[in-house]
PDB file of C-alpha atoms in Angstrom:
ATOM      1  CA  UNK A 283      13.007 -20.032 -13.357  1.00  0.00           C
ATOM      2  CA  UNK A 284      10.612 -17.500 -15.345  1.00  0.00           C
ATOM      3  CA  UNK A 285      10.894 -15.696 -18.268  1.00  0.00           C
ATOM      4  CA  UNK A 286      10.798 -12.527 -15.956  1.00  0.00           C
ATOM      5  CA  UNK A 287      12.862 -13.240 -13.689  1.00  0.00           C
ATOM      6  CA  UNK A 288      15.370 -14.108 -15.958  1.00  0.00           C
ATOM      7  CA  UNK A 289      14.887 -10.880 -17.822  1.00  0.00           C
ATOM      8  CA  UNK A 290      15.672  -9.142 -14.261  1.00  0.00           C
ATOM      9  CA  UNK A 291      18.429 -10.538 -13.967  1.00  0.00           C
ATOM     10  CA  UNK A 292      20.126  -9.881 -17.637  1.00  0.00           C
ATOM     11  CA  UNK A 293      18.367  -5.989 -17.180  1.00  0.00           C
ATOM     12  CA  UNK A 294      19.070  -5.067 -13.623  1.00  0.00           C
ATOM     13  CA  UNK A 295      19.458  -1.340 -15.515  1.00  0.00           C
ATOM     14  CA  UNK A 296      16.737  -1.051 -17.304  1.00  0.00           C
ATOM     15  CA  UNK A 297      14.327   1.689 -17.724  1.00  0.00           C
ATOM     16  CA  UNK A 298      11.306  -0.327 -17.211  1.00  0.00           C
ATOM     17  CA  UNK A 299      13.036  -2.412 -14.025  1.00  0.00           C
ATOM     18  CA  UNK A 300      14.013   0.895 -12.658  1.00  0.00           C
ATOM     19  CA  UNK A 301      10.551   2.569 -12.967  1.00  0.00           C
ATOM     20  CA  UNK A 302       9.198  -0.482 -11.302  1.00  0.00           C
ATOM     21  CA  UNK A 303      11.075  -0.157  -7.876  1.00  0.00           C
ATOM     22  CA  UNK A 304      10.453   3.775  -8.298  1.00  0.00           C
ATOM     23  CA  UNK A 305       7.092   2.837  -8.440  1.00  0.00           C
ATOM     24  CA  UNK A 306       7.323   0.482  -5.630  1.00  0.00           C
ATOM     25  CA  UNK A 307       8.858   3.672  -3.568  1.00  0.00           C
ATOM     26  CA  UNK A 308       6.165   6.248  -4.559  1.00  0.00           C
ATOM     27  CA  UNK A 309       3.405   3.461  -2.879  1.00  0.00           C
ATOM     28  CA  UNK A 310       5.507   2.521   0.111  1.00  0.00           C
ATOM     29  CA  UNK A 311       6.211   6.638   1.056  1.00  0.00           C
ATOM     30  CA  UNK A 312       2.379   7.204   0.216  1.00  0.00           C
ATOM     31  CA  UNK A 313       1.615   4.548   2.806  1.00  0.00           C
ATOM     32  CA  UNK A 314       3.895   6.146   5.305  1.00  0.00           C
ATOM     33  CA  UNK A 315       2.807   9.925   5.628  1.00  0.00           C
ATOM     34  CA  UNK A 316      -0.520   7.971   5.546  1.00  0.00           C
ATOM     35  CA  UNK A 317       0.630   6.699   8.778  1.00  0.00           C
ATOM     36  CA  UNK A 318       2.523  10.021   9.864  1.00  0.00           C
ATOM     37  CA  UNK A 319      -0.961  11.983   9.375  1.00  0.00           C
ATOM     38  CA  UNK A 320      -2.873   9.736  11.397  1.00  0.00           C
ATOM     39  CA  UNK A 321      -0.838  10.691  14.521  1.00  0.00           C
ATOM     40  CA  UNK A 322      -1.323  13.939  14.013  1.00  0.00           C
ATOM     41  CA  UNK A 323      -4.213  13.951  13.753  1.00  0.00           C
ATOM     42  CA  UNK A 324      -4.948  11.928  16.848  1.00  0.00           C
ATOM     43  CA  UNK A 325      -2.486  15.175  18.511  1.00  0.00           C
ATOM     44  CA  UNK A 326      -5.488  17.433  16.872  1.00  0.00           C
ATOM     45  CA  UNK A 327      -1.143  19.074  15.275  1.00  0.00           C
ATOM     46  CA  UNK A 328      -2.779  20.563  11.665  1.00  0.00           C
ATOM     47  CA  UNK A 329       0.131  21.749  10.320  1.00  0.00           C
ATOM     48  CA  UNK A 330       1.682  18.158  10.224  1.00  0.00           C
ATOM     49  CA  UNK A 331      -1.685  16.581   9.516  1.00  0.00           C
ATOM     50  CA  UNK A 332      -1.923  18.701   6.077  1.00  0.00           C
ATOM     51  CA  UNK A 333       2.036  18.458   5.131  1.00  0.00           C
ATOM     52  CA  UNK A 334       1.690  14.628   5.334  1.00  0.00           C
ATOM     53  CA  UNK A 335      -1.952  14.562   3.860  1.00  0.00           C
ATOM     54  CA  UNK A 336       0.100  16.445   1.024  1.00  0.00           C
ATOM     55  CA  UNK A 337       3.013  14.306   0.352  1.00  0.00           C
ATOM     56  CA  UNK A 338       0.458  11.422   0.076  1.00  0.00           C
ATOM     57  CA  UNK A 339      -1.343  13.066  -2.475  1.00  0.00           C
ATOM     58  CA  UNK A 340       1.744  14.060  -4.336  1.00  0.00           C
ATOM     59  CA  UNK A 341       3.696  10.108  -3.941  1.00  0.00           C
ATOM     60  CA  UNK A 342      -0.055   8.873  -5.474  1.00  0.00           C
ATOM     61  CA  UNK A 343      -0.312  11.247  -8.265  1.00  0.00           C
ATOM     62  CA  UNK A 344       3.324  10.681  -9.121  1.00  0.00           C
ATOM     63  CA  UNK A 345       2.897   6.980  -8.726  1.00  0.00           C
ATOM     64  CA  UNK A 346       0.134   7.232 -11.299  1.00  0.00           C
ATOM     65  CA  UNK A 347       2.331   9.032 -14.164  1.00  0.00           C
ATOM     66  CA  UNK A 348       5.193   6.722 -13.325  1.00  0.00           C
ATOM     67  CA  UNK A 349       2.403   3.075 -14.228  1.00  0.00           C
ATOM     68  CA  UNK A 350       0.903   4.927 -16.906  1.00  0.00           C
ATOM     69  CA  UNK A 351       4.308   5.194 -18.444  1.00  0.00           C
ATOM     70  CA  UNK A 352       5.613   1.999 -17.516  1.00  0.00           C
ATOM     71  CA  UNK A 353       2.810   0.229 -19.307  1.00  0.00           C
ATOM     72  CA  UNK A 354       3.885   2.269 -22.221  1.00  0.00           C
ATOM     73  CA  UNK A 355       7.402   1.011 -21.946  1.00  0.00           C
ATOM     74  CA  UNK A 356       5.789  -2.958 -21.511  1.00  0.00           C
ATOM     75  CA  UNK A 357       4.763  -2.512 -24.561  1.00  0.00           C
ATOM     76  CA  UNK A 358       7.318  -1.931 -26.674  1.00  0.00           C
ATOM     77  CA  UNK A 359      10.065  -4.001 -24.662  1.00  0.00           C
ATOM     78  CA  UNK A 360      11.472  -7.481 -25.290  1.00  0.00           C
ATOM     79  CA  UNK A 361       9.038  -9.152 -22.913  1.00  0.00           C
ATOM     80  CA  UNK A 362       6.632 -12.137 -23.951  1.00  0.00           C
ATOM     81  CA  UNK A 363       3.152 -11.285 -23.824  1.00  0.00           C
ATOM     82  CA  UNK A 364       2.941 -13.830 -20.353  1.00  0.00           C
ATOM     83  CA  UNK A 365       5.468 -12.133 -19.056  1.00  0.00           C
ATOM     84  CA  UNK A 366       4.606  -8.381 -19.774  1.00  0.00           C
ATOM     85  CA  UNK A 367       1.098  -9.124 -18.827  1.00  0.00           C
ATOM     86  CA  UNK A 368       2.336 -10.731 -15.104  1.00  0.00           C
ATOM     87  CA  UNK A 369       4.460  -7.502 -14.625  1.00  0.00           C
ATOM     88  CA  UNK A 370       1.546  -5.072 -15.466  1.00  0.00           C
ATOM     89  CA  UNK A 371      -0.832  -7.287 -13.190  1.00  0.00           C
ATOM     90  CA  UNK A 372       1.840  -6.394  -9.805  1.00  0.00           C
ATOM     91  CA  UNK A 373       2.272  -2.780 -10.653  1.00  0.00           C
ATOM     92  CA  UNK A 374      -1.591  -2.551 -10.895  1.00  0.00           C
ATOM     93  CA  UNK A 375      -1.483  -3.717  -7.369  1.00  0.00           C
ATOM     94  CA  UNK A 376       0.999  -1.885  -5.807  1.00  0.00           C
ATOM     95  CA  UNK A 377      -0.849   0.858  -7.350  1.00  0.00           C
ATOM     96  CA  UNK A 378      -3.587  -0.001  -6.018  1.00  0.00           C
ATOM     97  CA  UNK A 379      -1.249   0.474  -2.135  1.00  0.00           C
ATOM     98  CA  UNK A 380      -1.008   4.003  -3.746  1.00  0.00           C
ATOM     99  CA  UNK A 381      -4.695   5.172  -4.148  1.00  0.00           C
ATOM    100  CA  UNK A 382      -6.150   2.972  -1.473  1.00  0.00           C
ATOM    101  CA  UNK A 383      -3.525   5.521   0.913  1.00  0.00           C
ATOM    102  CA  UNK A 384      -4.826   9.024  -1.012  1.00  0.00           C
ATOM    103  CA  UNK A 385      -7.933   7.435  -0.309  1.00  0.00           C
ATOM    104  CA  UNK A 386      -8.011   7.384   3.336  1.00  0.00           C
ATOM    105  CA  UNK A 387      -6.199  10.467   3.312  1.00  0.00           C
ATOM    106  CA  UNK A 388      -9.451  11.920   1.709  1.00  0.00           C
ATOM    107  CA  UNK A 389     -11.848  10.922   4.427  1.00  0.00           C
ATOM    108  CA  UNK A 390      -9.214  12.293   7.384  1.00  0.00           C
ATOM    109  CA  UNK A 391      -8.932  15.370   5.588  1.00  0.00           C
ATOM    110  CA  UNK A 392     -12.960  15.841   6.132  1.00  0.00           C
ATOM    111  CA  UNK A 393     -12.579  14.530  10.021  1.00  0.00           C
ATOM    112  CA  UNK A 394     -13.105  17.285  13.214  1.00  0.00           C
ATOM    113  CA  UNK A 395     -10.109  15.608  14.703  1.00  0.00           C
ATOM    114  CA  UNK A 396     -11.079  17.133  18.125  1.00  0.00           C
ATOM    115  CA  UNK A 397     -14.663  15.509  17.474  1.00  0.00           C
ATOM    116  CA  UNK A 398     -13.031  11.822  17.545  1.00  0.00           C
ATOM    117  CA  UNK A 399     -13.027   9.565  20.531  1.00  0.00           C
ATOM    118  CA  UNK A 400      -9.132   9.411  21.850  1.00  0.00           C
ATOM    119  CA  UNK A 401     -10.035   4.649  21.947  1.00  0.00           C
ATOM    120  CA  UNK A 402     -11.050   5.342  18.099  1.00  0.00           C
ATOM    121  CA  UNK A 403      -7.655   7.560  17.100  1.00  0.00           C
ATOM    122  CA  UNK A 404      -5.547   4.723  19.265  1.00  0.00           C
ATOM    123  CA  UNK A 405      -7.499   1.992  17.278  1.00  0.00           C
ATOM    124  CA  UNK A 406      -7.269   3.515  14.198  1.00  0.00           C
ATOM    125  CA  UNK A 407      -3.436   3.860  14.785  1.00  0.00           C
ATOM    126  CA  UNK A 408      -2.858   0.498  15.495  1.00  0.00           C
ATOM    127  CA  UNK A 409      -4.171  -0.808  12.578  1.00  0.00           C
ATOM    128  CA  UNK A 410      -1.527   1.651  10.923  1.00  0.00           C
ATOM    129  CA  UNK A 411       1.372   0.984  12.143  1.00  0.00           C
ATOM    130  CA  UNK A 412       0.318  -2.741  11.164  1.00  0.00           C
ATOM    131  CA  UNK A 413      -0.109  -1.631   7.337  1.00  0.00           C
ATOM    132  CA  UNK A 414       3.326   0.280   7.810  1.00  0.00           C
ATOM    133  CA  UNK A 415       4.899  -3.049   8.475  1.00  0.00           C
ATOM    134  CA  UNK A 416       3.182  -4.723   6.003  1.00  0.00           C
ATOM    135  CA  UNK A 417       3.771  -2.460   2.947  1.00  0.00           C
ATOM    136  CA  UNK A 418       8.139  -2.392   4.019  1.00  0.00           C
ATOM    137  CA  UNK A 419       7.338  -6.230   3.859  1.00  0.00           C
ATOM    138  CA  UNK A 420       5.393  -5.343   0.059  1.00  0.00           C
ATOM    139  CA  UNK A 421       8.592  -3.845  -0.670  1.00  0.00           C
ATOM    140  CA  UNK A 422      10.967  -6.322   1.080  1.00  0.00           C
ATOM    141  CA  UNK A 423       9.419  -9.425  -1.273  1.00  0.00           C
ATOM    142  CA  UNK A 424       9.325  -7.743  -4.366  1.00  0.00           C
ATOM    143  CA  UNK A 425      12.959  -6.602  -4.417  1.00  0.00           C
ATOM    144  CA  UNK A 426      14.123  -9.866  -3.328  1.00  0.00           C
ATOM    145  CA  UNK A 427      11.761 -10.913  -6.017  1.00  0.00           C
ATOM    146  CA  UNK A 428      14.184  -9.556  -8.687  1.00  0.00           C
ATOM    147  CA  UNK A 429      17.229 -10.976  -6.546  1.00  0.00           C
ATOM    148  CA  UNK A 430      16.380 -14.327  -4.493  1.00  0.00           C
ATOM    149  CA  UNK A 431      12.529 -15.424  -5.573  1.00  0.00           C
ATOM    150  CA  UNK A 432      13.123 -18.356  -3.072  1.00  0.00           C
ATOM    151  CA  UNK A 433      13.801 -15.133  -0.520  1.00  0.00           C
ATOM    152  CA  UNK A 434      10.139 -13.288  -2.229  1.00  0.00           C
ATOM    153  CA  UNK A 435       8.320 -16.328  -1.298  1.00  0.00           C
ATOM    154  CA  UNK A 436       9.087 -15.947   2.714  1.00  0.00           C
ATOM    155  CA  UNK A 437       8.170 -12.853   2.604  1.00  0.00           C
ATOM    156  CA  UNK A 438       4.942 -12.293   0.763  1.00  0.00           C
ATOM    157  CA  UNK A 439       4.450 -15.137   3.655  1.00  0.00           C
ATOM    158  CA  UNK A 440       4.709 -12.870   5.889  1.00  0.00           C
ATOM    159  CA  UNK A 441       2.958 -10.102   4.133  1.00  0.00           C
ATOM    160  CA  UNK A 442      -0.087 -12.296   4.650  1.00  0.00           C
ATOM    161  CA  UNK A 443       0.961 -12.823   8.535  1.00  0.00           C
ATOM    162  CA  UNK A 444       1.000  -8.720   9.015  1.00  0.00           C
ATOM    163  CA  UNK A 445      -2.058  -8.283   6.501  1.00  0.00           C
ATOM    164  CA  UNK A 446      -4.083 -11.218   8.941  1.00  0.00           C
ATOM    165  CA  UNK A 447      -2.858  -9.268  12.160  1.00  0.00           C
ATOM    166  CA  UNK A 448      -4.849  -6.149  10.479  1.00  0.00           C
ATOM    167  CA  UNK A 449      -7.635  -7.933  10.203  1.00  0.00           C
ATOM    168  CA  UNK A 450      -7.802  -8.568  13.623  1.00  0.00           C
ATOM    169  CA  UNK A 451      -7.034  -5.441  14.258  1.00  0.00           C
ATOM    170  CA  UNK A 452      -9.665  -3.977  12.098  1.00  0.00           C
ATOM    171  CA  UNK A 453     -12.321  -6.303  13.925  1.00  0.00           C
ATOM    172  CA  UNK A 454     -11.256  -5.102  17.514  1.00  0.00           C
ATOM    173  CA  UNK A 455     -11.754  -1.301  16.212  1.00  0.00           C
ATOM    174  CA  UNK A 456     -15.018  -1.993  14.527  1.00  0.00           C
ATOM    175  CA  UNK A 457     -16.216  -2.938  17.979  1.00  0.00           C
ATOM    176  CA  UNK A 458     -14.719  -0.361  19.970  1.00  0.00           C
ATOM    177  CA  UNK A 459     -16.569   1.916  17.127  1.00  0.00           C
ATOM    178  CA  UNK A 460     -19.544   0.215  17.888  1.00  0.00           C
ATOM    179  CA  UNK A 461     -18.866   1.227  21.668  1.00  0.00           C
ATOM    180  CA  UNK A 462     -18.386   5.140  21.609  1.00  0.00           C
ATOM    181  CA  UNK A 463     -20.308   7.480  21.035  1.00  0.00           C
ATOM    182  CA  UNK A 464     -19.338  10.332  19.028  1.00  0.00           C
ATOM    183  CA  UNK A 465     -20.445  13.762  19.095  1.00  0.00           C
ATOM    184  CA  UNK A 466     -21.750  14.029  15.233  1.00  0.00           C
ATOM    185  CA  UNK A 467     -23.010  11.009  13.610  1.00  0.00           C
ATOM    186  CA  UNK A 468     -21.321  12.679  10.412  1.00  0.00           C
ATOM    187  CA  UNK A 469     -17.861  12.343  11.850  1.00  0.00           C
ATOM    188  CA  UNK A 470     -19.206   8.223  12.723  1.00  0.00           C
ATOM    189  CA  UNK A 471     -19.662   7.767   9.458  1.00  0.00           C
ATOM    190  CA  UNK A 472     -16.648   9.442   7.758  1.00  0.00           C
ATOM    191  CA  UNK A 473     -14.551   7.709  11.139  1.00  0.00           C
ATOM    192  CA  UNK A 474     -15.820   4.482   9.556  1.00  0.00           C
ATOM    193  CA  UNK A 475     -15.006   4.998   6.453  1.00  0.00           C
ATOM    194  CA  UNK A 476     -11.342   5.632   7.159  1.00  0.00           C
ATOM    195  CA  UNK A 477     -11.175   2.647   9.187  1.00  0.00           C
ATOM    196  CA  UNK A 478     -12.525   0.545   6.155  1.00  0.00           C
ATOM    197  CA  UNK A 479      -9.840   2.875   4.112  1.00  0.00           C
ATOM    198  CA  UNK A 480      -6.626   2.059   5.802  1.00  0.00           C
ATOM    199  CA  UNK A 481      -7.644  -1.844   5.801  1.00  0.00           C
ATOM    200  CA  UNK A 482      -7.901  -1.950   1.982  1.00  0.00           C
ATOM    201  CA  UNK A 483      -4.222  -0.569   2.035  1.00  0.00           C
ATOM    202  CA  UNK A 484      -3.427  -3.744   3.741  1.00  0.00           C
ATOM    203  CA  UNK A 485      -5.439  -6.061   1.874  1.00  0.00           C
ATOM    204  CA  UNK A 486      -3.795  -4.167  -1.577  1.00  0.00           C
ATOM    205  CA  UNK A 487      -0.733  -4.941   0.160  1.00  0.00           C
ATOM    206  CA  UNK A 488      -1.093  -8.873   0.141  1.00  0.00           C
ATOM    207  CA  UNK A 489      -2.962  -8.670  -3.354  1.00  0.00           C
ATOM    208  CA  UNK A 490       0.354  -7.362  -4.945  1.00  0.00           C
ATOM    209  CA  UNK A 491       2.342 -10.381  -3.026  1.00  0.00           C
ATOM    210  CA  UNK A 492      -0.035 -12.753  -4.255  1.00  0.00           C
ATOM    211  CA  UNK A 493       0.836 -11.734  -7.740  1.00  0.00           C
ATOM    212  CA  UNK A 494       4.300 -11.788  -7.339  1.00  0.00           C
ATOM    213  CA  UNK A 495       4.443 -15.561  -5.594  1.00  0.00           C
ATOM    214  CA  UNK A 496       2.825 -16.280  -9.278  1.00  0.00           C
ATOM    215  CA  UNK A 497       6.015 -14.424 -11.293  1.00  0.00           C
ATOM    216  CA  UNK A 498       8.496 -16.575  -8.398  1.00  0.00           C
ATOM    217  CA  UNK A 499       6.270 -19.726  -9.062  1.00  0.00           C
ATOM    218  CA  UNK A 500       5.655 -19.918 -12.718  1.00  0.00           C
ATOM    219  CA  UNK A 501       7.848 -22.461 -14.872  1.00  0.00           C
TER     220      UNK A 501
END
């Protein structure tokens, strides 16, 4: 068993562990609110769109604050340098899930919803739904890492499967994009950037689980 997992089990109430779990919860919230924002945009519901985007921003900013504080706590803690580095890498990768959610939200906020073809909203929301599933499996993976490393590995496999599904949806969305006609080229460029950003959220879920695997199998 790795030093880090042994530490998890001994220190379930430790402030660092609570910060890791809070940081993860905020990243997942950012993903879920991005999905809500995309659905609101596709329906032309500007009020729900603004509220959801505001929550994405707030979750990402709070996650950033926790990440910085967590780095300070880890620097003064009892973990070995190797275990400390493993945990830092995990937190930084999870942080990118929130960062890319906010980036997607920023692009979305610049897009006039009614100038996007319905087929493109449909394709983007399909991707987003897959990303939410990916993020929820990431949460399961990291929570299981604390309790049962073998189950964490199974959850990591599920994240990888879901990320591949999102990749396929991304490929399908780009094919649809190439066939559609946008009223304005600027909207088309922004929407392409939005698709890219949503896909990056799933990529960082997978990257986070890769680091969870490193922790789970370390001896």
